[in-house]
mmCIF file of C-alpha atoms in Angstrom:
data_model
loop_
_atom_site.group_PDB
_atom_site.id
_atom_site.type_symbol
_atom_site.label_atom_id
_atom_site.label_comp_id
_atom_site.label_asym_id
_atom_site.label_seq_id
_atom_site.Cartn_x
_atom_site.Cartn_y
_atom_site.Cartn_z
ATOM 1 C CA MET A 1 31.172 6.709 30.914
ATOM 2 C CA ALA A 2 30.064 10.138 32.282
ATOM 3 C CA MET A 3 33.419 10.310 34.178
ATOM 4 C CA ALA A 4 35.411 8.756 31.417
ATOM 5 C CA LEU A 5 34.672 12.112 29.386
ATOM 6 C CA VAL A 6 35.462 14.542 31.886
ATOM 7 C CA SER A 7 39.119 15.855 32.910
ATOM 8 C CA ALA A 8 40.925 15.908 36.421
ATOM 9 C CA SER A 9 40.074 19.803 35.599
ATOM 10 C CA GLY A 10 36.088 18.623 35.440
ATOM 11 C CA THR A 11 36.195 19.799 31.398
ATOM 12 C CA ALA A 12 35.739 17.368 28.707
ATOM 13 C CA ALA A 13 38.545 15.503 27.290
ATOM 14 C CA PRO A 14 38.877 17.023 23.379
ATOM 15 C CA LEU A 15 39.976 13.304 22.631
ATOM 16 C CA GLN A 16 37.390 11.462 24.037
ATOM 17 C CA LEU A 17 34.593 13.772 23.073
ATOM 18 C CA LEU A 18 35.912 13.271 19.403
ATOM 19 C CA LEU A 19 35.744 9.587 19.601
ATOM 20 C CA LEU A 20 32.346 9.469 21.012
ATOM 21 C CA ALA A 21 31.400 11.901 17.835
ATOM 22 C CA LEU A 22 33.059 9.629 15.354
ATOM 23 C CA LEU A 23 30.841 6.608 16.807
ATOM 24 C CA LEU A 24 27.872 8.500 16.486
ATOM 25 C CA LEU A 25 28.643 9.233 13.104
ATOM 26 C CA ALA A 26 29.781 5.704 12.275
ATOM 27 C CA ALA A 27 26.170 4.423 13.801
ATOM 28 C CA SER A 28 24.116 6.782 11.559
ATOM 29 C CA ALA A 29 25.751 6.365 8.614
ATOM 30 C CA ALA A 30 25.220 2.171 9.013
ATOM 31 C CA ALA A 31 21.905 3.316 8.601
ATOM 32 C CA LEU A 32 22.003 5.056 5.619
ATOM 33 C CA PRO A 33 23.527 4.452 2.178
ATOM 34 C CA ALA A 34 26.626 6.409 0.929
ATOM 35 C CA ARG A 35 25.620 10.043 -0.469
ATOM 36 C CA TRP A 36 26.950 8.942 -4.117
ATOM 37 C CA GLN A 37 25.172 5.844 -4.106
ATOM 38 C CA VAL A 38 21.538 8.244 -3.731
ATOM 39 C CA ASP A 39 22.881 11.085 -6.224
ATOM 40 C CA ARG A 40 23.953 8.459 -8.808
ATOM 41 C CA VAL A 41 20.491 7.113 -8.783
ATOM 42 C CA SER A 42 19.068 10.595 -8.969
ATOM 43 C CA ARG A 43 21.108 11.462 -12.149
ATOM 44 C CA ARG A 44 19.081 8.361 -13.872
ATOM 45 C CA GLY A 45 15.919 11.029 -13.615
ATOM 46 C CA PRO A 46 12.772 10.390 -11.795
ATOM 47 C CA SER A 47 11.355 7.053 -11.158
ATOM 48 C CA LEU A 48 8.104 5.654 -10.312
ATOM 49 C CA GLY A 49 8.129 3.825 -6.965
ATOM 50 C CA LEU A 50 6.568 0.397 -6.777
ATOM 51 C CA VAL A 51 5.430 -1.013 -3.441
ATOM 52 C CA MET A 52 4.120 -4.425 -2.262
ATOM 53 C CA SER A 53 3.371 -5.576 1.133
ATOM 54 C CA TYR A 54 3.560 -9.632 0.974
ATOM 55 C CA VAL A 55 6.663 -11.666 0.350
ATOM 56 C CA ASP A 56 4.334 -13.718 -2.250
ATOM 57 C CA GLU A 57 3.847 -10.378 -4.236
ATOM 58 C CA ALA A 58 7.263 -9.576 -4.336
ATOM 59 C CA THR A 59 8.107 -12.971 -5.655
ATOM 60 C CA ALA A 60 5.562 -12.329 -8.523
ATOM 61 C CA LEU A 61 7.529 -9.616 -10.028
ATOM 62 C CA GLN A 62 10.820 -11.394 -9.586
ATOM 63 C CA ALA A 63 9.479 -14.478 -11.084
ATOM 64 C CA SER A 64 7.664 -12.562 -13.850
ATOM 65 C CA GLY A 65 10.703 -11.167 -15.873
ATOM 66 C CA TYR A 66 9.192 -7.483 -16.219
ATOM 67 C CA PHE A 67 11.784 -5.621 -14.007
ATOM 68 C CA THR A 68 15.092 -5.258 -15.727
ATOM 69 C CA PRO A 69 17.775 -4.423 -12.596
ATOM 70 C CA TRP A 70 20.001 -1.465 -13.327
ATOM 71 C CA ARG A 71 23.737 -2.746 -14.107
ATOM 72 C CA VAL A 72 25.321 0.096 -12.379
ATOM 73 C CA LEU A 73 23.615 -0.134 -8.988
ATOM 74 C CA PRO A 74 20.567 -2.742 -8.472
ATOM 75 C CA PHE A 75 19.851 -1.865 -4.950
ATOM 76 C CA ILE A 76 20.171 0.487 -1.972
ATOM 77 C CA ASP A 77 19.845 -1.154 1.581
ATOM 78 C CA LEU A 78 18.407 1.411 3.716
ATOM 79 C CA TYR A 79 16.582 1.095 7.163
ATOM 80 C CA GLY A 80 16.315 -2.586 6.757
ATOM 81 C CA ARG A 81 14.929 -2.208 3.747
ATOM 82 C CA ARG A 82 15.941 -3.167 -0.030
ATOM 83 C CA PHE A 83 14.848 -0.700 -2.412
ATOM 84 C CA HIS A 84 15.687 -2.163 -6.062
ATOM 85 C CA ILE A 85 16.732 0.159 -8.786
ATOM 86 C CA GLY A 86 15.665 -0.683 -12.116
ATOM 87 C CA SER A 87 12.874 -0.284 -15.103
ATOM 88 C CA ILE A 88 9.958 -1.973 -16.454
ATOM 89 C CA ARG A 89 9.201 -1.513 -20.114
ATOM 90 C CA GLY A 90 11.772 1.056 -20.611
ATOM 91 C CA VAL A 91 10.503 3.038 -17.003
ATOM 92 C CA ASN A 92 12.763 4.023 -14.171
ATOM 93 C CA VAL A 93 11.064 2.299 -11.264
ATOM 94 C CA ILE A 94 12.532 1.576 -7.747
ATOM 95 C CA TYR A 95 10.471 -0.981 -6.049
ATOM 96 C CA ALA A 96 10.385 -2.445 -2.289
ATOM 97 C CA LEU A 97 8.721 -4.723 -0.332
ATOM 98 C CA THR A 98 7.198 -2.491 2.623
ATOM 99 C CA GLY A 99 6.395 -5.758 5.276
ATOM 100 C CA GLN A 100 2.424 -5.908 6.429
ATOM 101 C CA ARG A 101 0.211 -3.446 8.061
ATOM 102 C CA ARG A 102 0.492 0.456 7.870
ATOM 103 C CA LEU A 103 2.995 1.279 9.552
ATOM 104 C CA ASN A 104 5.141 -0.432 7.714
ATOM 105 C CA ALA A 105 3.572 0.471 4.358
ATOM 106 C CA ALA A 106 3.909 4.344 5.480
ATOM 107 C CA VAL A 107 7.494 3.767 6.495
ATOM 108 C CA THR A 108 8.501 2.438 3.310
ATOM 109 C CA VAL A 109 6.673 5.092 1.032
ATOM 110 C CA GLN A 110 7.744 8.098 3.351
ATOM 111 C CA THR A 111 11.536 6.424 2.756
ATOM 112 C CA LEU A 112 10.909 6.384 -1.239
ATOM 113 C CA ILE A 113 9.733 9.902 -1.387
ATOM 114 C CA ASP A 114 12.419 11.532 1.012
ATOM 115 C CA VAL A 115 15.397 9.971 -0.232
ATOM 116 C CA PHE A 116 14.803 9.207 -3.881
ATOM 117 C CA SER A 117 13.209 11.025 -6.989
ATOM 118 C CA VAL A 118 9.882 9.370 -7.608
ATOM 119 C CA SER A 119 7.346 11.110 -9.377
ATOM 120 C CA GLY A 120 4.562 8.954 -8.093
ATOM 121 C CA ILE A 121 3.872 5.279 -6.125
ATOM 122 C CA VAL A 122 2.372 2.529 -7.483
ATOM 123 C CA HIS A 123 1.031 0.386 -5.142
ATOM 124 C CA TYR A 124 -0.235 -3.362 -5.953
ATOM 125 C CA GLY A 125 -1.074 -6.503 -3.746
ATOM 126 C CA THR A 126 -3.463 -8.944 -3.101
ATOM 127 C CA ALA A 127 -6.959 -8.344 -1.065
ATOM 128 C CA GLY A 128 -9.775 -9.845 0.374
ATOM 129 C CA SER A 129 -13.257 -9.371 -1.570
ATOM 130 C CA SER A 130 -16.177 -8.028 0.703
ATOM 131 C CA ASN A 131 -18.093 -7.276 -2.467
ATOM 132 C CA ASP A 132 -19.793 -10.633 -3.871
ATOM 133 C CA SER A 133 -19.612 -9.742 -7.104
ATOM 134 C CA MET A 134 -15.978 -9.831 -6.994
ATOM 135 C CA SER A 135 -14.084 -13.146 -6.961
ATOM 136 C CA PHE A 136 -11.098 -15.151 -7.072
ATOM 137 C CA GLY A 137 -8.496 -13.608 -9.191
ATOM 138 C CA ASP A 138 -10.386 -10.383 -9.909
ATOM 139 C CA VAL A 139 -8.405 -7.019 -9.961
ATOM 140 C CA SER A 140 -9.813 -3.851 -8.114
ATOM 141 C CA VAL A 141 -8.533 -0.317 -9.011
ATOM 142 C CA PRO A 142 -10.426 1.853 -6.470
ATOM 143 C CA LYS A 143 -11.067 5.191 -6.206
ATOM 144 C CA LEU A 144 -11.593 5.648 -2.676
ATOM 145 C CA VAL A 145 -9.994 3.968 0.026
ATOM 146 C CA ALA A 146 -10.187 4.603 3.839
ATOM 147 C CA TYR A 147 -8.823 3.383 7.413
ATOM 148 C CA THR A 148 -11.386 1.265 8.916
ATOM 149 C CA GLY A 149 -9.442 0.247 12.281
ATOM 150 C CA ALA A 150 -9.807 3.130 14.051
ATOM 151 C CA TRP A 151 -12.715 3.473 16.175
ATOM 152 C CA THR A 152 -14.516 4.801 19.481
ATOM 153 C CA TRP A 153 -15.579 1.856 21.429
ATOM 154 C CA LYS A 154 -18.734 2.830 23.779
ATOM 155 C CA PHE A 155 -20.369 1.432 26.066
ATOM 156 C CA ARG A 156 -24.392 0.976 26.306
ATOM 157 C CA SER A 157 -24.618 4.349 24.663
ATOM 158 C CA PRO A 158 -27.114 4.982 22.215
ATOM 159 C CA LYS A 159 -26.289 4.498 18.402
ATOM 160 C CA GLU A 160 -25.454 7.725 16.540
ATOM 161 C CA SER A 161 -25.159 6.641 13.111
ATOM 162 C CA SER A 162 -25.805 3.511 10.930
ATOM 163 C CA ALA A 163 -21.857 3.550 10.308
ATOM 164 C CA GLU A 164 -21.726 1.944 13.586
ATOM 165 C CA LEU A 165 -21.095 -1.766 14.824
ATOM 166 C CA SER A 166 -23.314 -2.660 17.542
ATOM 167 C CA PHE A 167 -22.406 -6.255 19.070
ATOM 168 C CA GLY A 168 -25.843 -6.441 20.430
ATOM 169 C CA GLU A 169 -27.197 -7.061 17.083
ATOM 170 C CA TYR A 170 -24.887 -10.480 16.512
ATOM 171 C CA ASN A 171 -25.937 -12.093 19.635
ATOM 172 C CA THR A 172 -27.658 -15.616 19.131
ATOM 173 C CA PRO A 173 -30.101 -16.691 18.302
ATOM 174 C CA ASN A 174 -31.459 -12.961 18.834
ATOM 175 C CA GLY A 175 -30.120 -9.677 19.074
ATOM 176 C CA GLY A 176 -30.126 -7.449 22.065
ATOM 177 C CA GLU A 177 -27.622 -5.670 24.510
ATOM 178 C CA ASN A 178 -23.896 -6.814 24.724
ATOM 179 C CA LEU A 179 -21.238 -5.892 27.384
ATOM 180 C CA LEU A 180 -18.857 -5.106 24.591
ATOM 181 C CA GLY A 181 -21.057 -2.241 23.374
ATOM 182 C CA SER A 182 -20.201 -0.688 19.679
ATOM 183 C CA LEU A 183 -17.397 0.524 17.899
ATOM 184 C CA LYS A 184 -17.910 4.192 16.150
ATOM 185 C CA PHE A 185 -15.768 4.594 13.146
ATOM 186 C CA ARG A 186 -13.082 7.641 13.423
ATOM 187 C CA ASN A 187 -11.941 10.012 10.623
ATOM 188 C CA GLU A 188 -8.088 10.421 9.987
ATOM 189 C CA GLU A 189 -6.189 13.292 10.591
ATOM 190 C CA LEU A 190 -4.932 14.310 7.150
ATOM 191 C CA TYR A 191 -1.844 16.967 6.979
ATOM 192 C CA SER A 192 -1.196 18.250 3.350
ATOM 193 C CA VAL A 193 1.649 20.718 2.173
ATOM 194 C CA GLY A 194 -0.368 24.169 2.195
ATOM 195 C CA LYS A 195 -3.367 23.063 3.768
ATOM 196 C CA PRO A 196 -4.893 22.966 7.525
ATOM 197 C CA MET A 197 -5.384 19.521 9.092
ATOM 198 C CA GLU A 198 -8.609 17.904 7.935
ATOM 199 C CA GLU A 199 -10.368 15.331 9.021
ATOM 200 C CA VAL A 200 -11.383 12.634 6.595
ATOM 201 C CA PHE A 201 -12.864 8.985 6.448
ATOM 202 C CA TRP A 202 -12.004 8.613 2.343
ATOM 203 C CA LEU A 203 -8.871 9.051 0.797
ATOM 204 C CA PRO A 204 -8.829 9.431 -3.070
ATOM 205 C CA VAL A 205 -6.175 8.156 -5.501
ATOM 206 C CA ASP A 206 -4.842 10.564 -7.805
ATOM 207 C CA SER A 207 -7.664 11.619 -10.391
ATOM 208 C CA ALA A 208 -5.687 11.680 -13.316
ATOM 209 C CA TRP A 209 -3.802 8.439 -12.681
ATOM 210 C CA PHE A 210 -7.225 6.887 -12.239
ATOM 211 C CA LYS A 211 -8.146 8.167 -15.371
ATOM 212 C CA ILE A 212 -5.367 6.546 -17.268
ATOM 213 C CA ALA A 213 -5.902 3.241 -15.471
ATOM 214 C CA GLU A 214 -9.470 3.282 -16.583
ATOM 215 C CA GLN A 215 -8.196 3.019 -20.239
ATOM 216 C CA LEU A 216 -5.967 0.003 -19.660
ATOM 217 C CA LYS A 217 -6.618 -3.263 -21.393
ATOM 218 C CA VAL A 218 -5.185 -6.346 -19.703
ATOM 219 C CA LYS A 219 -6.028 -9.933 -19.998
ATOM 220 C CA LEU A 220 -6.014 -11.497 -16.388
ATOM 221 C CA GLU A 221 -4.761 -15.583 -16.041
ATOM 222 C CA ARG A 222 -7.738 -17.808 -15.235
ATOM 223 C CA CYS A 223 -4.864 -20.478 -14.116
ATOM 224 C CA ASN A 224 -2.117 -20.979 -12.066
ATOM 225 C CA ASP A 225 0.169 -24.186 -11.383
ATOM 226 C CA THR A 226 -2.386 -26.065 -9.457
ATOM 227 C CA PHE A 227 -5.776 -24.690 -10.147
ATOM 228 C CA CYS A 228 -8.121 -22.988 -12.834
ATOM 229 C CA LEU A 229 -10.829 -20.745 -12.267
ATOM 230 C CA PRO A 230 -14.469 -21.282 -14.014
ATOM 231 C CA THR A 231 -14.308 -17.893 -15.598
ATOM 232 C CA THR A 232 -11.531 -15.815 -16.381
ATOM 233 C CA PRO A 233 -11.120 -12.744 -14.082
ATOM 234 C CA GLN A 234 -11.728 -9.055 -14.825
ATOM 235 C CA VAL A 235 -10.293 -5.483 -13.694
ATOM 236 C CA VAL A 236 -13.055 -3.439 -11.934
ATOM 237 C CA TYR A 237 -12.525 0.384 -11.650
ATOM 238 C CA GLY A 238 -14.003 2.685 -9.137
ATOM 239 C CA LEU A 239 -15.074 0.531 -6.420
ATOM 240 C CA LYS A 240 -14.113 1.340 -2.530
ATOM 241 C CA GLY A 241 -11.447 -0.300 -0.202
ATOM 242 C CA SER A 242 -10.616 -0.508 3.271
ATOM 243 C CA SER A 243 -7.468 -1.077 5.216
ATOM 244 C CA ALA A 244 -7.146 -1.900 9.099
ATOM 245 C CA ASP A 245 -4.510 -3.505 10.677
ATOM 246 C CA MET A 246 -6.060 -6.885 10.893
ATOM 247 C CA PHE A 247 -6.474 -9.974 8.660
ATOM 248 C CA LEU A 248 -9.845 -10.161 7.899
ATOM 249 C CA ASP A 249 -11.685 -13.416 7.840
ATOM 250 C CA ASN A 250 -15.198 -13.118 9.058
ATOM 251 C CA ALA A 251 -18.021 -13.227 6.952
ATOM 252 C CA GLU A 252 -20.364 -10.969 9.368
ATOM 253 C CA TYR A 253 -18.186 -8.107 9.308
ATOM 254 C CA ARG A 254 -17.231 -8.679 5.734
ATOM 255 C CA LYS A 255 -21.160 -8.235 4.982
ATOM 256 C CA PHE A 256 -21.264 -4.980 7.461
ATOM 257 C CA LEU A 257 -18.273 -3.273 5.612
ATOM 258 C CA PHE A 258 -20.190 -3.447 2.249
ATOM 259 C CA LYS A 259 -23.216 -2.603 3.599
ATOM 260 C CA GLU A 260 -22.538 0.282 5.300
ATOM 261 C CA PHE A 261 -19.266 1.839 3.673
ATOM 262 C CA GLY A 262 -19.871 0.690 -0.010
ATOM 263 C CA VAL A 263 -16.470 -1.369 0.356
ATOM 264 C CA SER A 264 -15.286 -4.309 -1.948
ATOM 265 C CA THR A 265 -11.971 -5.032 -0.775
ATOM 266 C CA VAL A 266 -10.072 -5.371 2.362
ATOM 267 C CA ASP A 267 -6.344 -5.005 3.214
ATOM 268 C CA GLU A 268 -4.193 -3.987 5.497
ATOM 269 C CA GLU A 269 -1.858 -1.198 3.853
ATOM 270 C CA SER A 270 -3.516 0.821 0.792
ATOM 271 C CA ALA A 271 -5.250 3.510 3.217
ATOM 272 C CA ALA A 272 -1.630 4.133 4.553
ATOM 273 C CA VAL A 273 -0.014 4.217 1.179
ATOM 274 C CA VAL A 274 -2.576 6.474 -0.329
ATOM 275 C CA MET A 275 -2.518 8.608 3.096
ATOM 276 C CA THR A 276 1.328 9.158 3.092
ATOM 277 C CA THR A 277 1.572 10.214 -0.652
ATOM 278 C CA THR A 278 -1.457 12.439 -0.428
ATOM 279 C CA SER A 279 0.063 14.888 2.326
ATOM 280 C CA PRO A 280 3.560 15.843 0.007
ATOM 281 C CA GLY A 281 0.635 15.603 -3.160
ATOM 282 C CA VAL A 282 2.600 12.577 -4.684
ATOM 283 C CA PRO A 283 0.387 10.703 -7.214
ATOM 284 C CA VAL A 284 -0.824 7.362 -6.307
ATOM 285 C CA ILE A 285 -2.748 4.503 -7.424
ATOM 286 C CA VAL A 286 -4.146 1.165 -5.743
ATOM 287 C CA ILE A 287 -4.084 -2.363 -7.731
ATOM 288 C CA ARG A 288 -5.440 -4.807 -5.465
ATOM 289 C CA GLY A 289 -6.053 -8.850 -6.463
ATOM 290 C CA VAL A 290 -8.609 -10.852 -4.854
ATOM 291 C CA SER A 291 -6.947 -13.609 -3.017
ATOM 292 C CA ASP A 292 -9.650 -14.669 -0.475
ATOM 293 C CA LEU A 293 -13.422 -13.767 0.461
ATOM 294 C CA ALA A 294 -12.512 -12.546 3.922
ATOM 295 C CA GLY A 295 -14.232 -15.167 5.552
ATOM 296 C CA GLY A 296 -17.223 -15.358 2.808
ATOM 297 C CA GLU A 297 -15.833 -18.450 1.102
ATOM 298 C CA PRO A 298 -17.975 -21.553 1.838
ATOM 299 C CA THR A 299 -16.107 -24.109 0.070
ATOM 300 C CA TRP A 300 -13.113 -23.023 -1.952
ATOM 301 C CA SER A 301 -9.811 -22.890 -0.115
ATOM 302 C CA SER A 302 -8.020 -19.542 -1.280
ATOM 303 C CA THR A 303 -4.667 -20.794 -0.460
ATOM 304 C CA SER A 304 -4.088 -22.019 -4.010
ATOM 305 C CA LEU A 305 -5.189 -18.904 -5.545
ATOM 306 C CA MET A 306 -2.772 -16.394 -3.460
ATOM 307 C CA ASN A 307 -0.091 -16.371 -6.181
ATOM 308 C CA LEU A 308 -2.645 -15.876 -8.945
ATOM 309 C CA ALA A 309 -3.956 -12.709 -7.178
ATOM 310 C CA SER A 310 -0.666 -11.562 -7.131
ATOM 311 C CA ILE A 311 -0.057 -12.334 -10.778
ATOM 312 C CA ASN A 312 -3.102 -10.488 -12.060
ATOM 313 C CA ALA A 313 -2.516 -7.320 -10.058
ATOM 314 C CA LEU A 314 0.994 -7.025 -11.064
ATOM 315 C CA LYS A 315 -0.024 -7.498 -14.587
ATOM 316 C CA VAL A 316 -2.342 -4.659 -13.966
ATOM 317 C CA ALA A 317 0.274 -2.543 -12.368
ATOM 318 C CA VAL A 318 2.813 -3.224 -15.491
ATOM 319 C CA GLU A 319 0.433 -2.199 -18.009
ATOM 320 C CA PHE A 320 -0.056 0.882 -15.929
ATOM 321 C CA ILE A 321 3.718 1.762 -15.511
ATOM 322 C CA GLY A 322 4.350 1.711 -19.388
ATOM 323 C CA THR A 323 1.109 3.652 -20.184
ATOM 324 C CA VAL A 324 2.079 6.477 -17.851
ATOM 325 C CA GLY A 325 5.674 5.866 -18.957
ATOM 326 C CA LYS A 326 4.880 6.597 -22.683
ATOM 327 C CA GLN A 327 2.481 9.742 -21.672
ATOM 328 C CA LYS A 328 5.403 10.952 -19.601
ATOM 329 C CA SER A 329 7.418 10.616 -22.916
ATOM 330 C CA ILE A 330 5.407 11.951 -25.342
ATOM 331 C CA GLU A 331 4.765 15.470 -22.842
ATOM 332 C CA SER A 332 8.502 15.723 -22.235
ATOM 333 C CA VAL A 333 8.844 15.572 -26.206
ATOM 334 C CA GLN A 334 5.881 18.311 -26.587
ATOM 335 C CA LYS A 335 7.811 20.493 -23.967
ATOM 336 C CA SER A 336 11.069 20.382 -25.775
ATOM 337 C CA ASN A 337 9.427 21.448 -28.986
ATOM 338 C CA ASN A 338 7.786 24.412 -27.698
#
């Protein structure tokens, strides 16, 4: 190929260079939407970004009737993902299925922030419960989330803090030494606009948005098509959540997370969503419905309750979107009158 781009005189052939440039442009254009599409969406005004990770969570939205597609341009395909353009309760919304785990979540949220005009990110979905006071169908709106999947794996070294997982303590029938050693949990490196890099463990959601969420009155569903819970689920505010690139189905690790960190829900994406939005200062809220007990369920199967957790988390997200939209409308009117 290199020889084909060079003429007999040793200089690059202009026509062949032009063709190569056109091919590279075409390849780039294939990954990006037409500029007019993004501009057209931007002229609607700012939107709220709505992201979920599992297909079941997106299916709950599609089947609910809450989302009204924009007739002018209902979606834009970008980097292999479909960004749906529309509204919920009269509020401009762009929603996307991120896919599972933190890299997928971060890439999708960063794309929303970089390409579209978004005024904040609402993240809803399902989670496992590591708190015995939270059960199937309950919804958590955490105030803090952490990434608990970054470790320093130590070998037979002294325990430095209580928040360190020593495998020897879980030997049966008695604790003792274990060749796996222990795990020391690590902080994340947070880069924010106008600030030096800082190491953090806990990541807060937007404080103003959290105050709005605390005022919501949402009646959650108790039944789905196949199963009814004995009591009506509740929305719980201000707890802690954690994320890691793994599906947690282990009763002892579940207990460890709650005991050492006070973690009430576990998932794979929330920390990535919050961290990605925190860097540029974009408001974010996390809403997670309990679909399983992370290995702590003795008898019930959580399979039939997955969609109920999705539906309940969605109900809270929709109510939040409607409330934020009303407040923004009131603020706009007040500004225009001043």
